[in-house]
């Protein structure tokens, strides 16, 4: 009898939660990188689309908790109150960091509720405008000729830019060639690149297209297996695979997460809002212009999103292990 009463009370509170959620309390989307970078950009556009999807009354805020390749922000969300008011937007780092950190404060597949995959974004290999090279071939030769003198920016161990740089250095066997300079995100790293304080970087098109178009950085290649033939600006850049880097194929993805234990009714509400947001015309247009592809397949659903990330963890481990010698 007592048990029944407890169950009934739990069900009532679940229902009450779903009825009142989100209420007037803001929903914070934690971005584990600095403001002004690609993850931040996706989060801000997504927050707006989700606000609309929830009838315009939900109050979304983006919170930048950067450091340690995204792991500080991810830890914060893993440990947050699971009430649907703290979410995490993280990228491929969710799957890359387990292979790069000896001790993570969270378990990617156990400490989060999966809400759905958001987008997939190619990367570009870019350099400061003063670099003498204008083609990928010249760029690679320049890197090799200046071994030990150059530096490459990234957003911390396990970040997308770090992963891309590792894979690339490993593919061209440029072991001694570069010093890595970590930033809290590729937003500030981009400023350093434009200012000529660092020499090169690999970053998502969501952060690089505007700078490439304005001539503030030089682009040399894209990281997808094939060139981005449909993109009006990036279509002219070769893929690294075309340039002889066998099997090089890197696409960054972003997903939305909540802390483990968030009530199922709240998760369902958030997933519904996410799916509506992913079809929002403004959101899709913005993402398309930046070279990102919004997810339309079943990975919008929690179970498929989680299965995808589990697959990525397994896929990245051997790639990272092979390239790890290039990490510092
Ligand atoms: N693009 C960054 C990375 O390399 C993250 C960011 O600043 O959004 O992971």
PDB file of C-alpha atoms and ligand atoms in Angstrom, residues 31-34 36-41 69 90-92 123 154-156 158-162 184-188 202-204 207 252 254, ligand 1:
ATOM      1  CA  UNK A  31      28.938  25.298 -24.523  1.00  0.00           C
ATOM      2  CA  UNK A  32      32.218  23.790 -23.369  1.00  0.00           C
ATOM      3  CA  UNK A  33      34.247  26.250 -25.476  1.00  0.00           C
ATOM      4  CA  UNK A  34      34.783  29.996 -25.632  1.00  0.00           C
ATOM      5  CA  UNK A  36      32.541  33.329 -30.683  1.00  0.00           C
ATOM      6  CA  UNK A  37      33.643  29.864 -31.838  1.00  0.00           C
ATOM      7  CA  UNK A  38      31.826  27.216 -33.867  1.00  0.00           C
ATOM      8  CA  UNK A  39      30.204  25.293 -31.007  1.00  0.00           C
ATOM      9  CA  UNK A  40      29.010  28.578 -29.534  1.00  0.00           C
ATOM     10  CA  UNK A  41      27.579  29.575 -32.879  1.00  0.00           C
ATOM     11  CA  UNK A  69      39.093  20.487 -24.691  1.00  0.00           C
ATOM     12  CA  UNK A  90      29.124  19.073 -27.314  1.00  0.00           C
ATOM     13  CA  UNK A  91      30.812  17.942 -30.498  1.00  0.00           C
ATOM     14  CA  UNK A  92      32.938  14.966 -31.525  1.00  0.00           C
ATOM     15  CA  UNK A 123      36.606  21.186 -41.279  1.00  0.00           C
ATOM     16  CA  UNK A 154      43.660  24.254 -31.178  1.00  0.00           C
ATOM     17  CA  UNK A 155      40.914  24.297 -28.564  1.00  0.00           C
ATOM     18  CA  UNK A 156      42.505  21.915 -26.060  1.00  0.00           C
ATOM     19  CA  UNK A 158      40.464  16.223 -27.381  1.00  0.00           C
ATOM     20  CA  UNK A 159      38.851  19.192 -29.131  1.00  0.00           C
ATOM     21  CA  UNK A 160      37.907  18.926 -32.791  1.00  0.00           C
ATOM     22  CA  UNK A 161      40.743  21.204 -33.882  1.00  0.00           C
ATOM     23  CA  UNK A 162      43.194  19.175 -31.825  1.00  0.00           C
ATOM     24  CA  UNK A 184      39.724  27.937 -24.703  1.00  0.00           C
ATOM     25  CA  UNK A 185      38.000  27.595 -28.066  1.00  0.00           C
ATOM     26  CA  UNK A 186      38.687  28.256 -31.705  1.00  0.00           C
ATOM     27  CA  UNK A 187      36.919  31.633 -31.452  1.00  0.00           C
ATOM     28  CA  UNK A 188      39.931  33.152 -29.651  1.00  0.00           C
ATOM     29  CA  UNK A 202      42.088  23.167 -38.521  1.00  0.00           C
ATOM     30  CA  UNK A 203      38.568  24.270 -37.701  1.00  0.00           C
ATOM     31  CA  UNK A 204      34.918  23.766 -38.509  1.00  0.00           C
ATOM     32  CA  UNK A 207      33.931  29.302 -37.929  1.00  0.00           C
ATOM     33  CA  UNK A 252      32.582  17.006 -36.826  1.00  0.00           C
ATOM     34  CA  UNK A 254      27.264  18.185 -32.474  1.00  0.00           C
TER      35      UNK A 254
HETATM   36  N1  LIG B   1      36.060  24.336 -32.803  1.00  0.00           N
HETATM   37  C1  LIG B   1      36.499  24.062 -31.494  1.00  0.00           C
HETATM   38  C2  LIG B   1      37.218  22.775 -31.445  1.00  0.00           C
HETATM   39  O1  LIG B   1      38.230  22.726 -32.022  1.00  0.00           O
HETATM   40  C3  LIG B   1      35.574  24.245 -30.407  1.00  0.00           C
HETATM   41  C4  LIG B   1      34.970  25.614 -30.366  1.00  0.00           C
HETATM   42  O2  LIG B   1      35.627  26.606 -30.078  1.00  0.00           O
HETATM   43  O3  LIG B   1      33.796  25.648 -30.616  1.00  0.00           O
HETATM   44  O4  LIG B   1      36.839  21.829 -30.815  1.00  0.00           O
END
